[in-house]
Coordinates of C-alpha atoms in Angstrom, one line a residue:
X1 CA 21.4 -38.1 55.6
X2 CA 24.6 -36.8 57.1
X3 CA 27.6 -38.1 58.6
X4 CA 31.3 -38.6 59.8
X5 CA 32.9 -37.6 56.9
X6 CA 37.1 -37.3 56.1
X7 CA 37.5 -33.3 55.4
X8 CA 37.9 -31.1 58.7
X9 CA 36.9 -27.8 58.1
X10 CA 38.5 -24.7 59.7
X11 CA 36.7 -21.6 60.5
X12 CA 37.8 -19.0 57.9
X13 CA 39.5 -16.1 58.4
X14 CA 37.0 -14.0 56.2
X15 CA 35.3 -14.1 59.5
X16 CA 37.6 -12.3 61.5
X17 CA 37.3 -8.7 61.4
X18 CA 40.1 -6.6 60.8
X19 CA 41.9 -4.3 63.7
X20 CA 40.3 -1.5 62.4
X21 CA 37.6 -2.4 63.8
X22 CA 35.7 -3.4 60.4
X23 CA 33.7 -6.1 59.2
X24 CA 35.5 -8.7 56.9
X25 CA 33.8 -9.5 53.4
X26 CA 31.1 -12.4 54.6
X27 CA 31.1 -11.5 58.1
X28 CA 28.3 -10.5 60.1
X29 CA 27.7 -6.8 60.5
X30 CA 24.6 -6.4 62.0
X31 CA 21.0 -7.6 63.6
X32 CA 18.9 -8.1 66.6
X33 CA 21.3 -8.5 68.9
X34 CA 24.3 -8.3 67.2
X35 CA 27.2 -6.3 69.0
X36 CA 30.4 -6.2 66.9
X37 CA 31.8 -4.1 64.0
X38 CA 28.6 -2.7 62.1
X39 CA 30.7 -1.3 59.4
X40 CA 32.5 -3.6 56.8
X41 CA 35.9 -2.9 54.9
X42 CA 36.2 -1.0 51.8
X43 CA 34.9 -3.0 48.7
X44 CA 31.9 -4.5 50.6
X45 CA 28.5 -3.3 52.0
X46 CA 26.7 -4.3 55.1
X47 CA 23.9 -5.7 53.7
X48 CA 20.6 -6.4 55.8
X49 CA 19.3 -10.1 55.2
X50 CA 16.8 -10.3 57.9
X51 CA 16.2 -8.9 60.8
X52 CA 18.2 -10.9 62.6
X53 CA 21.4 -10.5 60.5
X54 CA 23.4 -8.3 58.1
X55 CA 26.2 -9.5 56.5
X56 CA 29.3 -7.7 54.7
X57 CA 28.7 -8.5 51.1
X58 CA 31.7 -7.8 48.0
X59 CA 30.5 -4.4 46.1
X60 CA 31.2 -1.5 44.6
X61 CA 30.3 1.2 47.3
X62 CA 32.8 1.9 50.6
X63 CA 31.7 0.8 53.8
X64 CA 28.3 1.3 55.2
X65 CA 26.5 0.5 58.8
X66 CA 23.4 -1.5 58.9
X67 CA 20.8 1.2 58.8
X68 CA 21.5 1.0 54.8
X69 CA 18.5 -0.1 53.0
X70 CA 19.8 -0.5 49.7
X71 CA 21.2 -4.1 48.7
X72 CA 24.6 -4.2 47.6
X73 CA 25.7 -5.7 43.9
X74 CA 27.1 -8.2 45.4
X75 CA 30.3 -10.4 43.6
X76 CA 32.3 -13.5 44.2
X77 CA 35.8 -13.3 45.3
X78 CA 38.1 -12.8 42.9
X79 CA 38.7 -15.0 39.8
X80 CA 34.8 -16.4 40.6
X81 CA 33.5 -14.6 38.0
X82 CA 30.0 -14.6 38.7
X83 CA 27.0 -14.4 36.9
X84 CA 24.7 -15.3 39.4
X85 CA 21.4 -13.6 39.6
X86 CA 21.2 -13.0 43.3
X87 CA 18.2 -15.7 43.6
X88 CA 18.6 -19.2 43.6
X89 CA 16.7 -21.3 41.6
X90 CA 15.5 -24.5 43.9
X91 CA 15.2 -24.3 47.3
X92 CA 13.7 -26.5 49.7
X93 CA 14.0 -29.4 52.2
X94 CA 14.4 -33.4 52.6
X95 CA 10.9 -34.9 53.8
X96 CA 12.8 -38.1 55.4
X97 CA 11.2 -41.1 57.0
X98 CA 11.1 -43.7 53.8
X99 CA 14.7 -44.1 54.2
X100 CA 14.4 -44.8 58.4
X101 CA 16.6 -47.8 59.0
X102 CA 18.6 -47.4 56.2
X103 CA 22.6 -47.4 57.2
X104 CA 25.8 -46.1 55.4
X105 CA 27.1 -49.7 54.8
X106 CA 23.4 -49.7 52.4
X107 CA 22.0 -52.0 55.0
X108 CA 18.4 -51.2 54.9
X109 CA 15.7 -52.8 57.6
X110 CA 12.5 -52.5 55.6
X111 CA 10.0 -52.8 58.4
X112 CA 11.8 -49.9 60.0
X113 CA 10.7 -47.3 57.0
X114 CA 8.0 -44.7 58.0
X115 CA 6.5 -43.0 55.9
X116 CA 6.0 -39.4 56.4
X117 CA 2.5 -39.5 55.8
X118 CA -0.6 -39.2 58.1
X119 CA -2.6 -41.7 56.6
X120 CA 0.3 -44.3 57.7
X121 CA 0.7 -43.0 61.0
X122 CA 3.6 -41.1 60.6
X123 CA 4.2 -37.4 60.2
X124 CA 1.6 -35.0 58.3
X125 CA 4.6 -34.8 55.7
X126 CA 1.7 -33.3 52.9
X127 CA 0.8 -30.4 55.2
X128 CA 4.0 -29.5 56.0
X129 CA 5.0 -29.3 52.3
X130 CA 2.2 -27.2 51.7
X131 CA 3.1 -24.9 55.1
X132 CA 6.8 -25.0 53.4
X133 CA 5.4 -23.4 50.1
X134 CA 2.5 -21.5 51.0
X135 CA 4.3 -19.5 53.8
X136 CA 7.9 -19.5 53.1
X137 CA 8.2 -20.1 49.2
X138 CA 9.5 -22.9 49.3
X139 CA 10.0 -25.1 46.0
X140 CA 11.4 -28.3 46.0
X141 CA 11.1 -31.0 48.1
X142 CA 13.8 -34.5 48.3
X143 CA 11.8 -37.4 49.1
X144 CA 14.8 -40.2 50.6
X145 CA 13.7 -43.9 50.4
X146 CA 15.4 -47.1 50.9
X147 CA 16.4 -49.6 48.0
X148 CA 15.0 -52.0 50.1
X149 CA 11.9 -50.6 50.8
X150 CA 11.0 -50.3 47.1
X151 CA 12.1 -53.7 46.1
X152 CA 10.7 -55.0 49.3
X153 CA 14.2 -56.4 50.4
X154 CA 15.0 -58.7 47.2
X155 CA 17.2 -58.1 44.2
X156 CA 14.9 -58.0 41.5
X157 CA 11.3 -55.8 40.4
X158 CA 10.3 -53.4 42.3
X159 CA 7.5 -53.9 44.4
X160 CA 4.2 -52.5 43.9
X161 CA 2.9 -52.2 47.1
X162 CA 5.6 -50.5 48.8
X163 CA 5.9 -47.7 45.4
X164 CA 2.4 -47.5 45.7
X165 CA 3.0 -46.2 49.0
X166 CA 6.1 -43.8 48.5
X167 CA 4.0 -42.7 45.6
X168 CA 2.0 -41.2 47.4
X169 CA 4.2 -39.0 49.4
X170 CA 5.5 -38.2 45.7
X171 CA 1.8 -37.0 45.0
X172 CA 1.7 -35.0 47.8
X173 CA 4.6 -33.4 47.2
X174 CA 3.8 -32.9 43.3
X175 CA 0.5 -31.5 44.4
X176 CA 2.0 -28.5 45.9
X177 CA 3.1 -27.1 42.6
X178 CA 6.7 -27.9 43.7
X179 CA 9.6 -30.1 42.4
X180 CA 10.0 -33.5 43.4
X181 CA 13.5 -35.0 44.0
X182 CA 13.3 -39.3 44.1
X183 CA 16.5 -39.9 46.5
X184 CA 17.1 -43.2 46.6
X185 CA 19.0 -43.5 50.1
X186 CA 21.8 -46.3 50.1
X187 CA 25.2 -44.8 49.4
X188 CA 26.0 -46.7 46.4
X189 CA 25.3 -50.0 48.2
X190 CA 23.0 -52.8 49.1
X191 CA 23.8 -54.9 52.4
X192 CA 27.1 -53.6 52.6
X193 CA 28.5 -54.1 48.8
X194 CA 29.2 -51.7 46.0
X195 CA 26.9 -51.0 42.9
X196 CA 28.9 -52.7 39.8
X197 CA 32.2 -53.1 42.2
X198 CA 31.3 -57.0 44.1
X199 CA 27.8 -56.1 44.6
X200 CA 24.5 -55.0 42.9
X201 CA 25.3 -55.2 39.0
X202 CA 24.6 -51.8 36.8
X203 CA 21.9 -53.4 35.2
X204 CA 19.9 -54.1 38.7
X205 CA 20.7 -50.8 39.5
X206 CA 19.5 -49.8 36.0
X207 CA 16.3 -51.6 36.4
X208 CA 15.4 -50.0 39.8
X209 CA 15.7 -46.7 37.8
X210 CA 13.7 -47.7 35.0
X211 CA 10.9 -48.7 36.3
X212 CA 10.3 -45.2 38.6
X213 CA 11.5 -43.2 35.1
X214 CA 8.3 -45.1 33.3
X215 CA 6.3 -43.6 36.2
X216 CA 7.4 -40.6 36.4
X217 CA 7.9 -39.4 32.6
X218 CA 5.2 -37.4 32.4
X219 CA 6.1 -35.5 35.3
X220 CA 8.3 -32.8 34.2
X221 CA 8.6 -31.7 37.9
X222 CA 10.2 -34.8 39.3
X223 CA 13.8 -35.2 39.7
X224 CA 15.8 -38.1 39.8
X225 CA 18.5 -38.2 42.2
X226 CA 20.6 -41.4 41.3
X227 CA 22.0 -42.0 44.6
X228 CA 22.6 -40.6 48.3
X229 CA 26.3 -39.9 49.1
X230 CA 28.9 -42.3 47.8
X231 CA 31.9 -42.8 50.0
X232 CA 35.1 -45.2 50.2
X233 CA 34.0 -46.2 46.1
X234 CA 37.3 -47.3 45.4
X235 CA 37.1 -46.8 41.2
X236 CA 35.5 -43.2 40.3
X237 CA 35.3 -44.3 36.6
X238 CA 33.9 -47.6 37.5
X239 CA 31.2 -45.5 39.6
X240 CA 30.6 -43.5 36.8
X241 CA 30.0 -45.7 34.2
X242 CA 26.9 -47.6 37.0
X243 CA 26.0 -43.8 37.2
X244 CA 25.5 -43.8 33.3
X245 CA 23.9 -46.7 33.5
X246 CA 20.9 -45.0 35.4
X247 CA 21.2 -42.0 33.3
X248 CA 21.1 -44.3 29.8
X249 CA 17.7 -46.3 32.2
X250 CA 16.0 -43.1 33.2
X251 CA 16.4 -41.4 29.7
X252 CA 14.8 -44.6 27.7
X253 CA 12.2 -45.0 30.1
X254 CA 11.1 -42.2 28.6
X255 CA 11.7 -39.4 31.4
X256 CA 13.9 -37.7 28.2
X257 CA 13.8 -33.7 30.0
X258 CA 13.6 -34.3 33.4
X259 CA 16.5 -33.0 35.5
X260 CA 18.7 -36.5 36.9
X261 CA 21.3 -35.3 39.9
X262 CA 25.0 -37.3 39.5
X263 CA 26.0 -38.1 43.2
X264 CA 30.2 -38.3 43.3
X265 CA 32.3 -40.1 46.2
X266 CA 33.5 -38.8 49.2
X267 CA 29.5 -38.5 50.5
X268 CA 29.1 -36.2 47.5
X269 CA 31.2 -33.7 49.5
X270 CA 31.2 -30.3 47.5
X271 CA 34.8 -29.5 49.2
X272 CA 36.1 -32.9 47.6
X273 CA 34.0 -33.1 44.5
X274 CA 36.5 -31.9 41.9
X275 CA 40.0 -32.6 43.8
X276 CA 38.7 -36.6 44.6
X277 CA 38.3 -37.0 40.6
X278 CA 34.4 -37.2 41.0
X279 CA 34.2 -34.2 38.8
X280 CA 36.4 -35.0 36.2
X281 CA 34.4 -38.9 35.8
X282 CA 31.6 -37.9 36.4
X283 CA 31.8 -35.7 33.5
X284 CA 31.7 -38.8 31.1
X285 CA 28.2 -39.6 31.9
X286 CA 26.0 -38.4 28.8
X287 CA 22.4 -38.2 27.9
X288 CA 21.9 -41.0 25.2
X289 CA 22.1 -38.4 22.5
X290 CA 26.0 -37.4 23.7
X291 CA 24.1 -34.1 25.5
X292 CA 24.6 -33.3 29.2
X293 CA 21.4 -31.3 29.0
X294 CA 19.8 -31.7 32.6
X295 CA 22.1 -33.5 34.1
X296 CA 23.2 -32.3 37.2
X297 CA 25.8 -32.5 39.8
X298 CA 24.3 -33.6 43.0
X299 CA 26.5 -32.2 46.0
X300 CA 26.1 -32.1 49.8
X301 CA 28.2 -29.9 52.7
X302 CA 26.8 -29.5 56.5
X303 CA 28.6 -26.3 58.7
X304 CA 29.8 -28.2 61.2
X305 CA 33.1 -28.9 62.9
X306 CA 33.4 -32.4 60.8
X307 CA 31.3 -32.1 58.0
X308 CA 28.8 -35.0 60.1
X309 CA 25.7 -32.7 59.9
X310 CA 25.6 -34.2 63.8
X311 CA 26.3 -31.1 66.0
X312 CA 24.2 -28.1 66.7
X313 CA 27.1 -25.9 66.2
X314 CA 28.1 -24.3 62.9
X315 CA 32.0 -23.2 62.5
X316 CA 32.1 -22.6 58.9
X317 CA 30.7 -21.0 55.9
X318 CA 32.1 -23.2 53.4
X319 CA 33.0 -20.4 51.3
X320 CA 36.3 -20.6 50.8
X321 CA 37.1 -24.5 51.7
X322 CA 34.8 -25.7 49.1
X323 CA 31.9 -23.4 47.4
X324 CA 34.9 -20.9 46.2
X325 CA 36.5 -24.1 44.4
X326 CA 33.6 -25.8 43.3
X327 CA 31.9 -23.1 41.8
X328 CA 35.3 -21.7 39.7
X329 CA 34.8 -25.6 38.1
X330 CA 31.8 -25.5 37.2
X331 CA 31.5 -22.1 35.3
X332 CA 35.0 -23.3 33.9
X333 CA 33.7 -26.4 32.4
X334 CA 29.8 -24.9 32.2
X335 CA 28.5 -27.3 34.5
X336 CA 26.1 -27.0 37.1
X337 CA 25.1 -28.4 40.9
X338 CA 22.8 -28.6 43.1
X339 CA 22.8 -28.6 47.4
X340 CA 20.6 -31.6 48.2
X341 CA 21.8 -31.3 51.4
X342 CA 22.5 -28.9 54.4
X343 CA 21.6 -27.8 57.6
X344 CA 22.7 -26.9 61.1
X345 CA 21.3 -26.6 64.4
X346 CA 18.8 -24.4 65.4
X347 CA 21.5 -22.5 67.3
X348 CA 23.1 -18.8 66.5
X349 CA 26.0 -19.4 64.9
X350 CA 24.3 -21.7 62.2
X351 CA 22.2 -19.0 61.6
X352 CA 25.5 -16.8 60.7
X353 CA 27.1 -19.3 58.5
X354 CA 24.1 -20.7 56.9
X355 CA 23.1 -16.9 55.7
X356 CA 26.8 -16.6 54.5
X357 CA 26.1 -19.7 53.1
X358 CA 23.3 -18.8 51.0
X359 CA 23.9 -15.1 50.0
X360 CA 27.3 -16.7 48.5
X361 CA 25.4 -19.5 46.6
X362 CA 22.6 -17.0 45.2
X363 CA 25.7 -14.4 44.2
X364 CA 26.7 -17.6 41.7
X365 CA 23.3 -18.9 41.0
X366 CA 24.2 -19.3 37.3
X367 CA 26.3 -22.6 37.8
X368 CA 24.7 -23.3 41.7
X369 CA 21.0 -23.9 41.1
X370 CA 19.6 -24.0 44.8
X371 CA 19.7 -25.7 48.2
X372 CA 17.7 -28.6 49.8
X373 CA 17.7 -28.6 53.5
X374 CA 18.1 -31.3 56.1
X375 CA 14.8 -32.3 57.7
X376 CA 11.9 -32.2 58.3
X377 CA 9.5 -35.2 58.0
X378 CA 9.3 -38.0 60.5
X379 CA 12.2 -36.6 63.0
X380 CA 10.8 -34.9 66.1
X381 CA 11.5 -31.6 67.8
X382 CA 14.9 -33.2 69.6
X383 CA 16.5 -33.7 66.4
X384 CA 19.6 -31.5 66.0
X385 CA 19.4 -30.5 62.4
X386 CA 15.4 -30.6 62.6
X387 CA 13.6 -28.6 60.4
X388 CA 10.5 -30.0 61.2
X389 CA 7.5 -26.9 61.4
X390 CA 5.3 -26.5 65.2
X391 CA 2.5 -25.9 63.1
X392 CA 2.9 -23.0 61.1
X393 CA 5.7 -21.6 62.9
X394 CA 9.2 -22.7 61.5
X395 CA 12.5 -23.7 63.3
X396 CA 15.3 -20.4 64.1
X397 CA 17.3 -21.8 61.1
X398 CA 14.5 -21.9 58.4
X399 CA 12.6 -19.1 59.6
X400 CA 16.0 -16.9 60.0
X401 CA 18.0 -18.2 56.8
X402 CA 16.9 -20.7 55.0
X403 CA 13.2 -19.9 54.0
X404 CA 13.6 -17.7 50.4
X405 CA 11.4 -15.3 52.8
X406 CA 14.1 -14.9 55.2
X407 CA 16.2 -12.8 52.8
X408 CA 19.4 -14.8 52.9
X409 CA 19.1 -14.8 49.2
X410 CA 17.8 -11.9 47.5
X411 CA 14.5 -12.2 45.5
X412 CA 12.3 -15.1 45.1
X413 CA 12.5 -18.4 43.8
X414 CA 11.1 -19.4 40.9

């Protein structure tokens, strides 16, 4: 879920356009609307995404206008190297409502849970899954719930009930054909003290993830993401090592292929995640046969002024503040991540950043597998990042960007 976060972000001067009266590289050149440069400096091609925008993508051929129908071979800045495929792998939104009540301090009111499901009176959370695939290709869903909830507020097994009724949103969601992410929603806490750091030991941390591994093993399209953003852990390695735990949990409960995300501190910031040391621990954490096969690192990063994911305004791409950075790690040190979270308002200029966003991420789709927006679910219409579907008909930023069918990324997913 986002919020307040440390790491202000200022807008980036790739989006200025130069006094020649052309188009940066990752500015917008073009779309409904759209009444600024249409032709984009040498090196880069304006590139139509949608109707609704054309951006000025790195390439081989001089500058072009937006009538050109061709898409551009499209590169990272330099020293990126990529060898991305143009189409992301995962992409997909947050279903929330299981982890309603649940704070950043890990303070988790049970009875204030709603599940996202008709049959419990909230949200029709199944139909719009299957809206989300059917009609925009969507192909991976992240299902948040509260530690709480599952263990029904006490320390200890979890409760049967209460997974019988999360289950069933995972059922819902598995019955769509898509993947299935198990977020479990309490920032590395439980009523306000750290996993294996004064509060919860690894091993009850451990045993949470061991039971919904034993459940899940047979269900090569459910992933499990350890834990929702991290923040003010004051020993990386000693976060790591309760990460590992999980990992060791998960892989001998028999879920041995599955895909497991590796949350770092900083609310899994991906502008902080290698310079606050969560890369470099987080490393460490090995399948139990010394592999990292599958294990992947589980990053978030909103477009706002703040980083919060609370404002309907978008000032930043995130290119060069953190994606740039991040992504020159990971093919470095062959590692991969994943966007479990983003989003912006339903508003124009989140439109222009998130498309920035995405074409950048699908140009380096070898080490960045995908995106998972932020929400739909249980919020209403008057949410600011909703993503929540009238219907059939989608909200501006998933219907101009973030659907696979909007063309911010090139191709489908997978």
């Amino acid at each position: 879920m986002p919020r307040h976060s440390a790491f202000a972000l200022a807008i980036l001067a790739a989006m200025i356009f130069s006094v020649r009266g052309q188009g940066a590289i990752y500015s917008q050149c073009g779309g409904i609307g759209w009444t600024g440069a249409t032709t984009c400096v040498a090196g880069s091609v304006c590139t139509v995404l949608n109707s609704y925008y054309s951006q000025c993508l790195p390439g081989t051929a001089t500058a072009t206008t937006t009538t050109a129908t061709t898409t551009s071979t499209a590169t990272s800045p330099p020293g990126s190297s990529p060898s991305g495929t143009g189409s992301l792998q995962f992409v997909g939104v947050n279903i929330a409502g299981f982890d309603f009540g649940c704070g950043t301090d890990g303070t988790c009111v049970v009875s204030e849970a709603w599940p996202p499901l008709s049959q419990y009176g909230g949200n029709d959370g199944k139909g719009q899954m299957t809206h989300f695939v059917n009609d925009d290709g969507f192909n991976m869903f992240r299902l948040p719930v509260g530690w709480q909830y599952l263990l029904n507020n006490a320390l200890g097994p979890v409760n049967q009930a209460n997974l019988n009724e999360y289950d069933a949103l995972v059922q819902a969601c598995l019955g769509t054909g898509a993947y299935c992410i198990i977020d479990i929603h309490n920032y590395a806490r439980w009523n306000g003290a750290i996993i294996g750091q004064g509060g919860p030991t690894n091993a009850q941390f451990a045993s949470t993830w061991s039971t919904l591994a034993a459940k899940y093993a047979n269900s090569p399209k459910v992933v499990f993401g350890v834990m929702n953003e991290p923040h003010d852990i004051p020993d990386i390695n000693a976060w790591a090592t309760s990460v590992q735990a999980a990992v060791t949990a998960i892989r001998q409960a028999g879920a041995t292929s599955q895909m497991i995300l590796l949350p770092g501190n900083d609310w899994t910031s991906a502008g902080s995640f290698v310079s606050d040391g969560s890369a470099a621990a987080l490393s460490t954490v090995k399948n139990p046969d010394g592999s990292t096969t599958n294990l992947i690192f589980d990053v978030h990063k909103y477009l706002d002024s703040d980083n919060s994911g609370t404002h309907a305004e978008c000032t930043t791409n995130n290119i060069a503040d953190a994606w740039t950075p991040l992504v020159q790690w990971l093919r470095a040190n062959q590692r991969q991540a994943l966007n479990t979270e983003t989003g912006g308002g339903n508003t124009a200029s989140c439109v222009e950043f998130m498309c920035q966003q995405i074409a950048f991420q699908a140009q380096n789709s070898d080490v960045i597998l995908g995106y998972v927006g932020w929400s739909a679910g249980n919020f209403n219409s008057t949410y600011v990042l909703s993503e929540v579907p009238s219907g059939s008909t989608d909200t501006l930023l998933v219907s101009s960007c973030m659907s696979p069918k909007a063309g911010a990324q090139k191709g489908s997913t997978s």
